[in-house]
Amino acid sequence: MHPRQTIFRSIVLITMVVVGSPSLGVAQQPPKFNSARPDIRWDDGTDPHAGHNHPPGVGHKPGDGSGPITFGPAVLPDTPEEKKLKASLTPEQRAEYDRRKAAARGQEAVARNFKFGILPANDDSPLAKEYQAAFESFREAMAESVTQLNRNSLAYNLTPQQIEEYNGGWFSSVAKCVEAKSRWIGKAGEIYATDPAKYAMIGQSLKEMLLFDVDTDRFEGWSEPAKALVQAEGPLVTPEVMLAAASACLANNDFDGAQSIAAKLKSTGFLSPQQDQFMDEIPKMKETWLRELAFRKKDAEKNNNPRVELITSKGRMVIELFEDEAPEAVNSFVYLVERSFYSRKPFFRVEQHVVAQTGCEKGDGTGDAGYTFRGEALNENHRDHFRGSCAIALGGSDKGIDQDSGSSQFYLSMIPLPHLDGNYTVFGRVIEGVEILGLLKQLNLANKDEKKENANPDFIIRAKVLRKRDHEYRPTPVRGKLFK
């Protein structure tokens, strides 16, 4: 393997390609909004008109419930020891300290390009060959994506059919990259577990990739490699790494793996009270997951749940709808999709380790479809929140959640969210393209300050019903009325 073909160049490339590239055939400015009416809003902990105050979970800062916890920051802040030292320095000395620290981090970054992820010389073992082949496959998938991106960037004056073709090629190339990367990190975990000392550079690459991916909610393929990294122990296994590994297992519904890592993590005293409480919920999450598996088995046997395709500015998702457990929510969702309501609706709130929310008419959490329908979260057969679950956003007051305030806004869960189970109607799940969740731009346009910055959100280009049952889909309004 050539040094300049190492994984960290590939990480930077896939980040630029997948996060920074638009789709064809749509204007790149987001939809315009004009409202401040706070009738349906997902609580951000700062707005006095917010809909509810759900308990802070793994996705909130300790204590105040106002923001995300960062599992693996891209830029590490000063440690307590560094802060103490810098407090005793003059401004000139602090500037020099920061300069030297930045230079050291730069040298470390250069070292990554030439060392991390590299196989030892003359290693021709079968597993080393498999690792090399997996990496080459990922590199080829990346090259195909770059070719597709260049082709799209140079295209102009396309027909609608050509736009469909180009977008389809781009979305397919992104999906191949994600799949190839999952195979590659899987092989990296396998080979590192055989001899952590010999494959230390591969272990180091796994550590940094894990922190980066978990920080951006890109969990696909990480359960086994994360466990391999933690089980090898050694200096690479910091509390931050253990927390990221436990989170990756949870997102992939590997609750036994998450429980094992959480037990080690809790003994370090690293967790905040909120994080500690969240980890205590893992046995309950496992029970809920077994219940969900029974639901999914029945869904597969019947094979008649409606399906909706979402083409977004970052890729394609297919959502299977739980009509038997949430008929009102599904009726409303299909009704709105068939009337093109969701076209060009932004993901106005994408919160790290929590949700990606969309479906607001005004793009800031204050809009709806002009009607509300009956909530179904309190039904005995309600579905629960896992990665990729789709649920209805609700409004409320200081008296609590208004179960009958659901309308057009919905969200997709980044990870299991047990504190929302039985409170918000889960009406479907992503069955294709769940990796798109980790590519959406993190922002919150329900926050007035962020909205003023005119941040450009990702958005739904269009929604289309792929399959439905043989009856009319028409919700029964509790308040308001349907439009034609």
CSV table of C-alpha atoms in Angstrom, one decimal:
chain,number,residue,atom,x,y,z
A,1,MET,CA,0.0,0.0,0.0
A,2,HIS,CA,1.4,3.4,-0.9
A,3,PRO,CA,1.6,5.8,2.0
A,4,ARG,CA,-0.4,8.5,0.3
A,5,GLN,CA,-3.2,6.1,-0.2
A,6,THR,CA,-3.8,5.7,3.5
A,7,ILE,CA,-7.2,5.8,5.2
A,8,PHE,CA,-7.0,9.4,6.5
A,9,ARG,CA,-6.8,10.8,3.0
A,10,SER,CA,-9.8,8.6,2.2
A,11,ILE,CA,-11.7,9.9,5.3
A,12,VAL,CA,-11.2,13.5,4.2
A,13,LEU,CA,-12.2,12.6,0.7
A,14,ILE,CA,-15.3,10.8,1.6
A,15,THR,CA,-16.3,13.6,3.9
A,16,MET,CA,-15.8,16.2,1.2
A,17,VAL,CA,-17.6,14.1,-1.4
A,18,VAL,CA,-20.6,12.9,0.7
A,19,VAL,CA,-21.1,15.9,2.9
A,20,GLY,CA,-20.1,18.7,0.5
A,21,SER,CA,-21.7,17.7,-2.7
A,22,PRO,CA,-25.2,18.7,-4.0
A,23,SER,CA,-27.6,16.8,-6.1
A,24,LEU,CA,-28.5,17.8,-9.6
A,25,GLY,CA,-31.7,19.4,-10.8
A,26,VAL,CA,-32.5,21.4,-7.7
A,27,ALA,CA,-31.6,24.9,-6.7
A,28,GLN,CA,-29.0,24.9,-4.0
A,29,GLN,CA,-30.6,27.6,-1.9
A,30,PRO,CA,-33.0,26.2,0.7
A,31,PRO,CA,-36.7,26.9,0.8
A,32,LYS,CA,-37.6,30.4,2.2
A,33,PHE,CA,-39.6,30.6,5.4
A,34,ASN,CA,-41.6,33.4,7.0
A,35,SER,CA,-43.2,32.7,10.3
A,36,ALA,CA,-42.7,32.8,14.0
A,37,ARG,CA,-45.8,30.9,15.1
A,38,PRO,CA,-44.7,28.3,17.6
A,39,ASP,CA,-47.6,25.8,17.3
A,40,ILE,CA,-45.6,22.6,16.7
A,41,ARG,CA,-42.0,22.5,17.7
A,42,TRP,CA,-39.5,19.9,18.8
A,43,ASP,CA,-38.2,21.3,22.2
A,44,ASP,CA,-34.7,22.7,22.0
A,45,GLY,CA,-34.6,23.6,25.7
A,46,THR,CA,-34.4,27.3,25.0
A,47,ASP,CA,-37.7,28.4,23.6
A,48,PRO,CA,-40.4,29.3,26.2
A,49,HIS,CA,-43.0,28.1,23.7
A,50,ALA,CA,-41.3,24.8,23.2
A,51,GLY,CA,-43.5,21.8,22.9
A,52,HIS,CA,-42.2,19.6,25.7
A,53,ASN,CA,-39.4,18.9,28.1
A,54,HIS,CA,-38.3,15.3,27.6
A,55,PRO,CA,-35.6,14.1,30.0
A,56,PRO,CA,-32.0,14.7,28.8
A,57,GLY,CA,-30.6,11.5,27.3
A,58,VAL,CA,-27.4,10.5,25.6
A,59,GLY,CA,-27.8,13.3,23.2
A,60,HIS,CA,-27.8,16.2,25.7
A,61,LYS,CA,-25.2,18.1,27.6
A,62,PRO,CA,-25.0,17.1,31.3
A,63,GLY,CA,-27.3,19.0,33.5
A,64,ASP,CA,-29.2,21.4,31.3
A,65,GLY,CA,-30.6,19.3,28.4
A,66,SER,CA,-29.8,22.1,26.0
A,67,GLY,CA,-27.4,20.5,23.5
A,68,PRO,CA,-25.5,17.5,22.3
A,69,ILE,CA,-22.8,15.6,24.1
A,70,THR,CA,-19.7,15.2,21.9
A,71,PHE,CA,-18.4,11.6,21.9
A,72,GLY,CA,-15.4,12.2,19.8
A,73,PRO,CA,-14.6,15.9,19.0
A,74,ALA,CA,-12.7,16.6,15.8
A,75,VAL,CA,-10.7,19.3,17.6
A,76,LEU,CA,-9.7,18.4,21.2
A,77,PRO,CA,-10.1,21.2,23.7
A,78,ASP,CA,-7.5,22.0,26.4
A,79,THR,CA,-7.4,19.4,29.2
A,80,PRO,CA,-7.9,20.6,32.8
A,81,GLU,CA,-4.2,20.4,33.3
A,82,GLU,CA,-3.5,22.5,30.2
A,83,LYS,CA,-6.0,25.1,31.4
A,84,LYS,CA,-4.4,25.3,34.8
A,85,LEU,CA,-1.0,25.7,33.2
A,86,LYS,CA,-2.1,28.4,30.8
A,87,ALA,CA,-3.8,30.3,33.6
A,88,SER,CA,-0.3,30.9,35.1
A,89,LEU,CA,1.2,32.2,31.8
A,90,THR,CA,1.4,35.6,30.3
A,91,PRO,CA,-0.6,36.3,27.2
A,92,GLU,CA,2.5,36.0,25.1
A,93,GLN,CA,3.4,32.7,26.7
A,94,ARG,CA,-0.1,31.4,26.1
A,95,ALA,CA,0.1,32.3,22.5
A,96,GLU,CA,3.4,30.5,22.1
A,97,TYR,CA,2.0,27.5,24.0
A,98,ASP,CA,-1.0,27.4,21.6
A,99,ARG,CA,1.4,27.8,18.6
A,100,ARG,CA,3.5,24.8,19.7
A,101,LYS,CA,0.5,22.7,20.4
A,102,ALA,CA,-0.9,23.4,16.9
A,103,ALA,CA,2.5,22.6,15.4
A,104,ALA,CA,2.6,19.3,17.3
A,105,ARG,CA,-1.0,18.4,16.1
A,106,GLY,CA,0.1,19.2,12.5
A,107,GLN,CA,3.1,16.9,12.8
A,108,GLU,CA,0.7,14.2,14.2
A,109,ALA,CA,-1.6,14.7,11.2
A,110,VAL,CA,1.4,14.2,8.8
A,111,ALA,CA,2.3,11.0,10.7
A,112,ARG,CA,-1.2,9.7,10.1
A,113,ASN,CA,-0.8,9.9,6.3
A,114,PHE,CA,2.4,7.9,6.4
A,115,LYS,CA,1.8,5.4,9.2
A,116,PHE,CA,-1.8,4.8,10.3
A,117,GLY,CA,-3.6,1.9,8.7
A,118,ILE,CA,-0.4,0.5,7.1
A,119,LEU,CA,0.3,-3.2,7.1
A,120,PRO,CA,3.7,-4.3,8.4
A,121,ALA,CA,6.3,-4.9,5.7
A,122,ASN,CA,6.2,-8.3,4.0
A,123,ASP,CA,2.9,-9.3,5.7
A,124,ASP,CA,1.3,-11.7,3.3
A,125,SER,CA,-0.9,-13.6,5.7
A,126,PRO,CA,-4.4,-14.5,4.4
A,127,LEU,CA,-6.1,-12.0,6.7
A,128,ALA,CA,-3.6,-9.2,5.6
A,129,LYS,CA,-4.5,-10.0,2.0
A,130,GLU,CA,-8.2,-9.7,2.8
A,131,TYR,CA,-7.6,-6.4,4.6
A,132,GLN,CA,-5.7,-5.1,1.6
A,133,ALA,CA,-8.4,-6.3,-0.8
A,134,ALA,CA,-11.1,-4.6,1.3
A,135,PHE,CA,-9.1,-1.3,1.3
A,136,GLU,CA,-8.6,-1.5,-2.5
A,137,SER,CA,-12.3,-2.1,-3.0
A,138,PHE,CA,-13.0,1.0,-0.9
A,139,ARG,CA,-10.5,3.0,-2.8
A,140,GLU,CA,-12.1,1.9,-6.1
A,141,ALA,CA,-15.6,2.9,-4.8
A,142,MET,CA,-14.2,6.3,-3.8
A,143,ALA,CA,-12.6,6.8,-7.3
A,144,GLU,CA,-16.0,5.9,-8.8
A,145,SER,CA,-17.7,8.5,-6.6
A,146,VAL,CA,-15.2,11.2,-7.6
A,147,THR,CA,-15.7,10.4,-11.2
A,148,GLN,CA,-19.5,10.6,-10.7
A,149,LEU,CA,-19.2,13.8,-8.8
A,150,ASN,CA,-17.0,15.4,-11.6
A,151,ARG,CA,-19.5,14.2,-14.2
A,152,ASN,CA,-22.4,15.8,-12.2
A,153,SER,CA,-20.5,19.1,-11.6
A,154,LEU,CA,-19.8,19.5,-15.3
A,155,ALA,CA,-23.4,18.7,-16.4
A,156,TYR,CA,-25.8,21.5,-17.4
A,157,ASN,CA,-29.0,22.1,-19.2
A,158,LEU,CA,-30.2,18.5,-18.5
A,159,THR,CA,-33.6,17.0,-19.2
A,160,PRO,CA,-35.6,15.7,-16.3
A,161,GLN,CA,-34.7,12.2,-17.4
A,162,GLN,CA,-31.0,13.0,-17.5
A,163,ILE,CA,-31.3,14.5,-14.0
A,164,GLU,CA,-32.8,11.3,-12.8
A,165,GLU,CA,-30.0,9.3,-14.3
A,166,TYR,CA,-27.2,11.5,-12.9
A,167,ASN,CA,-28.7,11.6,-9.5
A,168,GLY,CA,-29.3,7.9,-9.5
A,169,GLY,CA,-25.6,7.3,-10.4
A,170,TRP,CA,-24.5,9.6,-7.6
A,171,PHE,CA,-26.7,8.1,-4.9
A,172,SER,CA,-25.6,4.6,-6.0
A,173,SER,CA,-21.9,5.5,-5.8
A,174,VAL,CA,-22.4,6.9,-2.3
A,175,ALA,CA,-24.1,3.7,-1.2
A,176,LYS,CA,-21.3,1.6,-2.6
A,177,CYS,CA,-18.7,3.7,-0.7
A,178,VAL,CA,-20.5,3.2,2.6
A,179,GLU,CA,-20.8,-0.5,1.9
A,180,ALA,CA,-17.1,-0.8,0.9
A,181,LYS,CA,-16.0,1.2,4.0
A,182,SER,CA,-18.0,-1.1,6.3
A,183,ARG,CA,-16.2,-4.1,4.8
A,184,TRP,CA,-12.9,-2.4,5.2
A,185,ILE,CA,-13.2,-1.4,8.8
A,186,GLY,CA,-14.6,-4.9,9.5
A,187,LYS,CA,-11.4,-6.4,8.2
A,188,ALA,CA,-9.4,-3.8,10.1
A,189,GLY,CA,-11.1,-4.9,13.3
A,190,GLU,CA,-10.4,-8.6,12.5
A,191,ILE,CA,-6.7,-8.2,11.8
A,192,TYR,CA,-6.1,-5.9,14.7
A,193,ALA,CA,-7.7,-8.3,17.2
A,194,THR,CA,-5.2,-11.1,16.1
A,195,ASP,CA,-2.2,-9.1,17.2
A,196,PRO,CA,-2.7,-5.6,18.6
A,197,ALA,CA,1.0,-4.9,19.0
A,198,LYS,CA,1.9,-6.0,15.4
A,199,TYR,CA,-1.0,-4.1,13.9
A,200,ALA,CA,-0.8,-1.0,16.2
A,201,MET,CA,-1.1,1.4,13.3
A,202,ILE,CA,-4.3,-0.2,12.1
A,203,GLY,CA,-5.6,0.0,15.7
A,204,GLN,CA,-4.7,3.7,15.8
A,205,SER,CA,-6.6,4.2,12.5
A,206,LEU,CA,-9.6,2.4,13.9
A,207,LYS,CA,-9.6,4.6,17.0
A,208,GLU,CA,-9.6,7.8,15.1
A,209,MET,CA,-12.1,6.7,12.5
A,210,LEU,CA,-14.4,5.5,15.3
A,211,LEU,CA,-14.3,8.8,17.1
A,212,PHE,CA,-14.9,10.7,13.8
A,213,ASP,CA,-17.8,8.6,12.6
A,214,VAL,CA,-19.6,8.4,16.0
A,215,ASP,CA,-19.2,12.2,16.3
A,216,THR,CA,-21.1,12.5,13.0
A,217,ASP,CA,-23.6,9.8,13.6
A,218,ARG,CA,-22.1,7.4,11.0
A,219,PHE,CA,-22.5,4.1,12.8
A,220,GLU,CA,-22.9,1.7,9.9
A,221,GLY,CA,-20.5,-1.3,10.1
A,222,TRP,CA,-19.0,-0.2,13.4
A,223,SER,CA,-20.3,-2.7,16.0
A,224,GLU,CA,-17.7,-5.5,15.5
A,225,PRO,CA,-14.7,-3.3,14.8
A,226,ALA,CA,-15.5,-1.1,17.9
A,227,LYS,CA,-15.7,-4.2,20.1
A,228,ALA,CA,-12.4,-5.5,18.7
A,229,LEU,CA,-10.8,-2.2,19.5
A,230,VAL,CA,-12.0,-2.2,23.1
A,231,GLN,CA,-11.4,-5.9,23.8
A,232,ALA,CA,-7.8,-5.5,22.8
A,233,GLU,CA,-7.4,-3.1,25.7
A,234,GLY,CA,-4.1,-1.2,25.8
A,235,PRO,CA,-3.4,2.6,25.6
A,236,LEU,CA,-5.8,3.1,22.7
A,237,VAL,CA,-8.8,2.3,24.8
A,238,THR,CA,-9.6,5.6,26.5
A,239,PRO,CA,-13.0,6.4,28.1
A,240,GLU,CA,-13.8,8.4,25.0
A,241,VAL,CA,-13.2,5.4,22.8
A,242,MET,CA,-15.3,3.1,25.1
A,243,LEU,CA,-18.2,5.6,25.0
A,244,ALA,CA,-18.0,5.8,21.2
A,245,ALA,CA,-17.8,2.0,21.0
A,246,ALA,CA,-20.8,1.6,23.2
A,247,SER,CA,-22.7,4.1,21.2
A,248,ALA,CA,-21.9,2.3,17.9
A,249,CYS,CA,-23.1,-0.9,19.4
A,250,LEU,CA,-26.4,0.7,20.5
A,251,ALA,CA,-27.0,2.3,17.1
A,252,ASN,CA,-26.5,-1.1,15.5
A,253,ASN,CA,-28.8,-2.8,18.0
A,254,ASP,CA,-26.0,-4.8,19.5
A,255,PHE,CA,-27.2,-4.4,23.1
A,256,ASP,CA,-25.0,-7.2,24.6
A,257,GLY,CA,-21.9,-5.6,23.1
A,258,ALA,CA,-23.0,-2.2,24.4
A,259,GLN,CA,-23.7,-3.6,27.9
A,260,SER,CA,-20.3,-5.2,28.1
A,261,ILE,CA,-18.5,-2.0,27.2
A,262,ALA,CA,-20.7,0.1,29.4
A,263,ALA,CA,-19.8,-2.0,32.4
A,264,LYS,CA,-16.1,-1.3,31.9
A,265,LEU,CA,-16.9,2.4,31.2
A,266,LYS,CA,-18.9,2.9,34.3
A,267,SER,CA,-16.0,1.8,36.5
A,268,THR,CA,-13.9,4.6,35.1
A,269,GLY,CA,-16.1,7.3,36.6
A,270,PHE,CA,-15.9,9.1,33.2
A,271,LEU,CA,-19.6,9.3,32.5
A,272,SER,CA,-21.8,12.3,33.4
A,273,PRO,CA,-24.9,11.5,35.5
A,274,GLN,CA,-27.1,11.7,32.4
A,275,GLN,CA,-24.8,9.4,30.4
A,276,ASP,CA,-24.6,7.0,33.3
A,277,GLN,CA,-28.4,6.9,33.5
A,278,PHE,CA,-28.6,6.3,29.8
A,279,MET,CA,-26.3,3.3,30.0
A,280,ASP,CA,-28.4,1.9,32.8
A,281,GLU,CA,-31.3,1.8,30.2
A,282,ILE,CA,-29.5,-0.8,28.0
A,283,PRO,CA,-31.2,-3.9,29.5
A,284,LYS,CA,-34.5,-2.2,28.9
A,285,MET,CA,-33.5,-1.3,25.4
A,286,LYS,CA,-32.6,-5.0,24.7
A,287,GLU,CA,-36.1,-6.1,25.9
A,288,THR,CA,-37.7,-3.4,23.7
A,289,TRP,CA,-35.5,-4.6,20.7
A,290,LEU,CA,-36.7,-8.2,21.1
A,291,ARG,CA,-40.3,-6.9,21.1
A,292,GLU,CA,-39.5,-4.9,17.9
A,293,LEU,CA,-38.0,-8.0,16.3
A,294,ALA,CA,-41.3,-9.8,16.8
A,295,PHE,CA,-43.0,-6.9,15.1
A,296,ARG,CA,-40.6,-7.0,12.2
A,297,LYS,CA,-41.1,-10.7,11.8
A,298,LYS,CA,-44.8,-10.2,11.3
A,299,ASP,CA,-44.1,-7.3,8.9
A,300,ALA,CA,-42.0,-9.6,6.8
A,301,GLU,CA,-44.6,-12.4,6.8
A,302,LYS,CA,-47.4,-10.1,5.7
A,303,ASN,CA,-45.2,-8.1,3.3
A,304,ASN,CA,-47.8,-5.5,2.6
A,305,ASN,CA,-46.7,-2.5,4.6
A,306,PRO,CA,-46.8,0.8,2.6
A,307,ARG,CA,-43.4,2.2,1.5
A,308,VAL,CA,-42.3,5.7,0.7
A,309,GLU,CA,-39.2,6.8,-1.1
A,310,LEU,CA,-37.5,10.0,0.0
A,311,ILE,CA,-35.0,11.6,-2.4
A,312,THR,CA,-32.9,14.0,-0.3
A,313,SER,CA,-30.1,16.4,-1.0
A,314,LYS,CA,-27.7,13.7,0.4
A,315,GLY,CA,-29.2,10.5,-1.0
A,316,ARG,CA,-32.1,8.1,-1.2
A,317,MET,CA,-34.0,6.6,1.7
A,318,VAL,CA,-36.9,4.1,1.7
A,319,ILE,CA,-39.3,4.1,4.6
A,320,GLU,CA,-41.6,1.2,5.5
A,321,LEU,CA,-44.7,2.4,7.3
A,322,PHE,CA,-46.3,0.7,10.3
A,323,GLU,CA,-50.0,0.9,9.2
A,324,ASP,CA,-51.2,-1.8,11.6
A,325,GLU,CA,-49.8,0.0,14.7
A,326,ALA,CA,-50.1,3.6,13.6
A,327,PRO,CA,-52.9,3.9,11.0
A,328,GLU,CA,-53.7,7.6,11.6
A,329,ALA,CA,-50.1,8.6,11.3
A,330,VAL,CA,-49.7,6.5,8.1
A,331,ASN,CA,-52.9,7.8,6.6
A,332,SER,CA,-51.7,11.4,7.1
A,333,PHE,CA,-48.1,10.7,5.9
A,334,VAL,CA,-49.3,9.0,2.7
A,335,TYR,CA,-52.0,11.6,2.2
A,336,LEU,CA,-49.3,14.4,2.3
A,337,VAL,CA,-46.8,12.5,0.2
A,338,GLU,CA,-49.4,12.0,-2.6
A,339,ARG,CA,-50.0,15.7,-2.6
A,340,SER,CA,-46.3,16.6,-2.9
A,341,PHE,CA,-46.4,18.3,0.5
A,342,TYR,CA,-42.9,17.1,1.4
A,343,SER,CA,-41.1,18.3,-1.7
A,344,ARG,CA,-38.3,20.8,-0.8
A,345,LYS,CA,-39.0,20.5,2.9
A,346,PRO,CA,-35.7,21.1,4.9
A,347,PHE,CA,-34.2,19.0,7.6
A,348,PHE,CA,-34.4,22.0,9.8
A,349,ARG,CA,-33.2,20.3,12.9
A,350,VAL,CA,-30.4,17.7,12.8
A,351,GLU,CA,-29.2,17.1,16.3
A,352,GLN,CA,-26.1,15.0,17.1
A,353,HIS,CA,-27.1,11.6,18.5
A,354,VAL,CA,-30.8,12.5,18.7
A,355,VAL,CA,-32.9,13.2,15.6
A,356,ALA,CA,-33.2,14.6,12.1
A,357,GLN,CA,-36.4,16.4,11.8
A,358,THR,CA,-38.3,17.7,8.7
A,359,GLY,CA,-41.8,18.2,7.4
A,360,CYS,CA,-42.3,21.8,8.6
A,361,GLU,CA,-44.1,24.0,6.1
A,362,LYS,CA,-42.1,27.1,7.2
A,363,GLY,CA,-38.8,25.3,7.8
A,364,ASP,CA,-38.2,26.4,11.4
A,365,GLY,CA,-40.4,24.1,13.4
A,366,THR,CA,-43.4,26.4,13.5
A,367,GLY,CA,-45.4,25.1,10.5
A,368,ASP,CA,-47.9,22.3,10.0
A,369,ALA,CA,-50.2,20.9,7.3
A,370,GLY,CA,-53.3,22.9,8.6
A,371,TYR,CA,-54.7,20.0,10.6
A,372,THR,CA,-53.7,17.6,13.4
A,373,PHE,CA,-54.6,14.0,14.0
A,374,ARG,CA,-55.0,11.6,16.9
A,375,GLY,CA,-51.8,10.3,18.5
A,376,GLU,CA,-51.1,6.6,18.8
A,377,ALA,CA,-48.1,6.4,21.1
A,378,LEU,CA,-50.2,5.4,24.0
A,379,ASN,CA,-51.6,2.3,22.2
A,380,GLU,CA,-50.6,-1.0,23.7
A,381,ASN,CA,-49.1,-2.1,20.3
A,382,HIS,CA,-47.0,1.1,19.8
A,383,ARG,CA,-43.6,0.8,18.1
A,384,ASP,CA,-40.4,2.1,19.7
A,385,HIS,CA,-37.4,4.2,18.7
A,386,PHE,CA,-34.3,2.7,17.2
A,387,ARG,CA,-31.8,4.0,14.6
A,388,GLY,CA,-33.8,4.9,11.5
A,389,SER,CA,-37.2,5.0,13.3
A,390,CYS,CA,-39.7,7.6,11.9
A,391,ALA,CA,-41.9,9.3,14.4
A,392,ILE,CA,-44.4,12.2,14.6
A,393,ALA,CA,-43.2,15.4,16.2
A,394,LEU,CA,-45.7,16.8,18.8
A,395,GLY,CA,-46.5,20.1,20.5
A,396,GLY,CA,-47.5,20.7,24.0
A,397,SER,CA,-47.4,23.0,27.0
A,398,ASP,CA,-46.3,23.1,30.6
A,399,LYS,CA,-49.1,20.5,31.1
A,400,GLY,CA,-47.2,18.0,29.0
A,401,ILE,CA,-47.2,16.6,25.5
A,402,ASP,CA,-50.3,17.0,23.4
A,403,GLN,CA,-50.9,13.6,21.9
A,404,ASP,CA,-53.3,15.0,19.3
A,405,SER,CA,-51.0,17.7,18.0
A,406,GLY,CA,-49.3,15.6,15.3
A,407,SER,CA,-49.4,17.0,11.8
A,408,SER,CA,-46.8,17.0,9.0
A,409,GLN,CA,-43.6,17.2,11.0
A,410,PHE,CA,-41.7,14.0,11.6
A,411,TYR,CA,-38.2,12.9,12.7
A,412,LEU,CA,-35.8,10.1,12.2
A,413,SER,CA,-33.9,8.7,15.2
A,414,MET,CA,-30.1,8.7,15.1
A,415,ILE,CA,-29.9,6.1,17.9
A,416,PRO,CA,-32.3,4.2,20.2
A,417,LEU,CA,-34.2,6.8,22.3
A,418,PRO,CA,-35.9,5.0,25.1
A,419,HIS,CA,-37.1,8.2,26.9
A,420,LEU,CA,-39.3,8.9,23.8
A,421,ASP,CA,-40.8,5.4,23.7
A,422,GLY,CA,-44.6,5.5,24.4
A,423,ASN,CA,-44.6,9.3,24.1
A,424,TYR,CA,-44.2,9.9,20.3
A,425,THR,CA,-45.9,7.8,17.6
A,426,VAL,CA,-43.4,5.7,15.7
A,427,PHE,CA,-45.0,5.1,12.3
A,428,GLY,CA,-42.2,3.6,10.2
A,429,ARG,CA,-38.5,2.9,9.8
A,430,VAL,CA,-35.8,3.4,7.2
A,431,ILE,CA,-35.2,0.1,5.4
A,432,GLU,CA,-32.8,1.5,2.7
A,433,GLY,CA,-30.4,4.3,3.0
A,434,VAL,CA,-30.2,4.7,6.8
A,435,GLU,CA,-26.6,5.8,6.3
A,436,ILE,CA,-27.9,9.1,4.9
A,437,LEU,CA,-28.7,10.2,8.5
A,438,GLY,CA,-25.0,10.6,9.2
A,439,LEU,CA,-24.5,12.8,6.1
A,440,LEU,CA,-27.2,15.4,7.0
A,441,LYS,CA,-25.9,18.8,8.0
A,442,GLN,CA,-26.2,19.3,11.8
A,443,LEU,CA,-28.1,22.5,12.6
A,444,ASN,CA,-31.2,23.8,14.3
A,445,LEU,CA,-33.3,26.4,12.5
A,446,ALA,CA,-35.8,26.3,15.3
A,447,ASN,CA,-33.1,28.3,17.2
A,448,LYS,CA,-33.5,32.0,16.3
A,449,ASP,CA,-29.7,32.6,16.3
A,450,GLU,CA,-29.0,29.8,13.9
A,451,LYS,CA,-31.9,30.8,11.7
A,452,LYS,CA,-30.5,34.4,11.5
A,453,GLU,CA,-27.2,32.9,10.2
A,454,ASN,CA,-29.1,31.7,7.1
A,455,ALA,CA,-27.7,28.2,7.4
A,456,ASN,CA,-28.4,26.1,4.3
A,457,PRO,CA,-30.0,22.9,5.5
A,458,ASP,CA,-30.3,19.6,3.7
A,459,PHE,CA,-33.8,18.9,2.4
A,460,ILE,CA,-36.2,16.5,0.8
A,461,ILE,CA,-36.1,16.9,-2.9
A,462,ARG,CA,-39.2,14.8,-3.4
A,463,ALA,CA,-41.2,12.0,-1.8
A,464,LYS,CA,-43.0,9.2,-3.6
A,465,VAL,CA,-45.3,6.4,-2.5
A,466,LEU,CA,-43.8,3.1,-3.7
A,467,ARG,CA,-46.4,0.7,-2.3
A,468,LYS,CA,-49.6,1.0,-0.4
A,469,ARG,CA,-52.7,-1.1,0.5
A,470,ASP,CA,-55.9,-1.0,-1.5
A,471,HIS,CA,-57.8,1.7,0.2
A,472,GLU,CA,-57.9,5.5,0.4
A,473,TYR,CA,-55.4,7.2,2.7
A,474,ARG,CA,-57.1,10.1,4.3
A,475,PRO,CA,-56.5,11.2,8.0
A,476,THR,CA,-59.3,12.2,10.3
A,477,PRO,CA,-58.5,15.7,11.6
A,478,VAL,CA,-58.8,16.4,15.3
A,479,ARG,CA,-58.2,20.1,14.7
A,480,GLY,CA,-58.1,22.1,11.4
A,481,LYS,CA,-59.1,20.6,8.1
A,482,LEU,CA,-57.7,18.8,5.1
A,483,PHE,CA,-56.7,20.6,2.0
A,484,LYS,CA,-57.5,19.4,-1.5
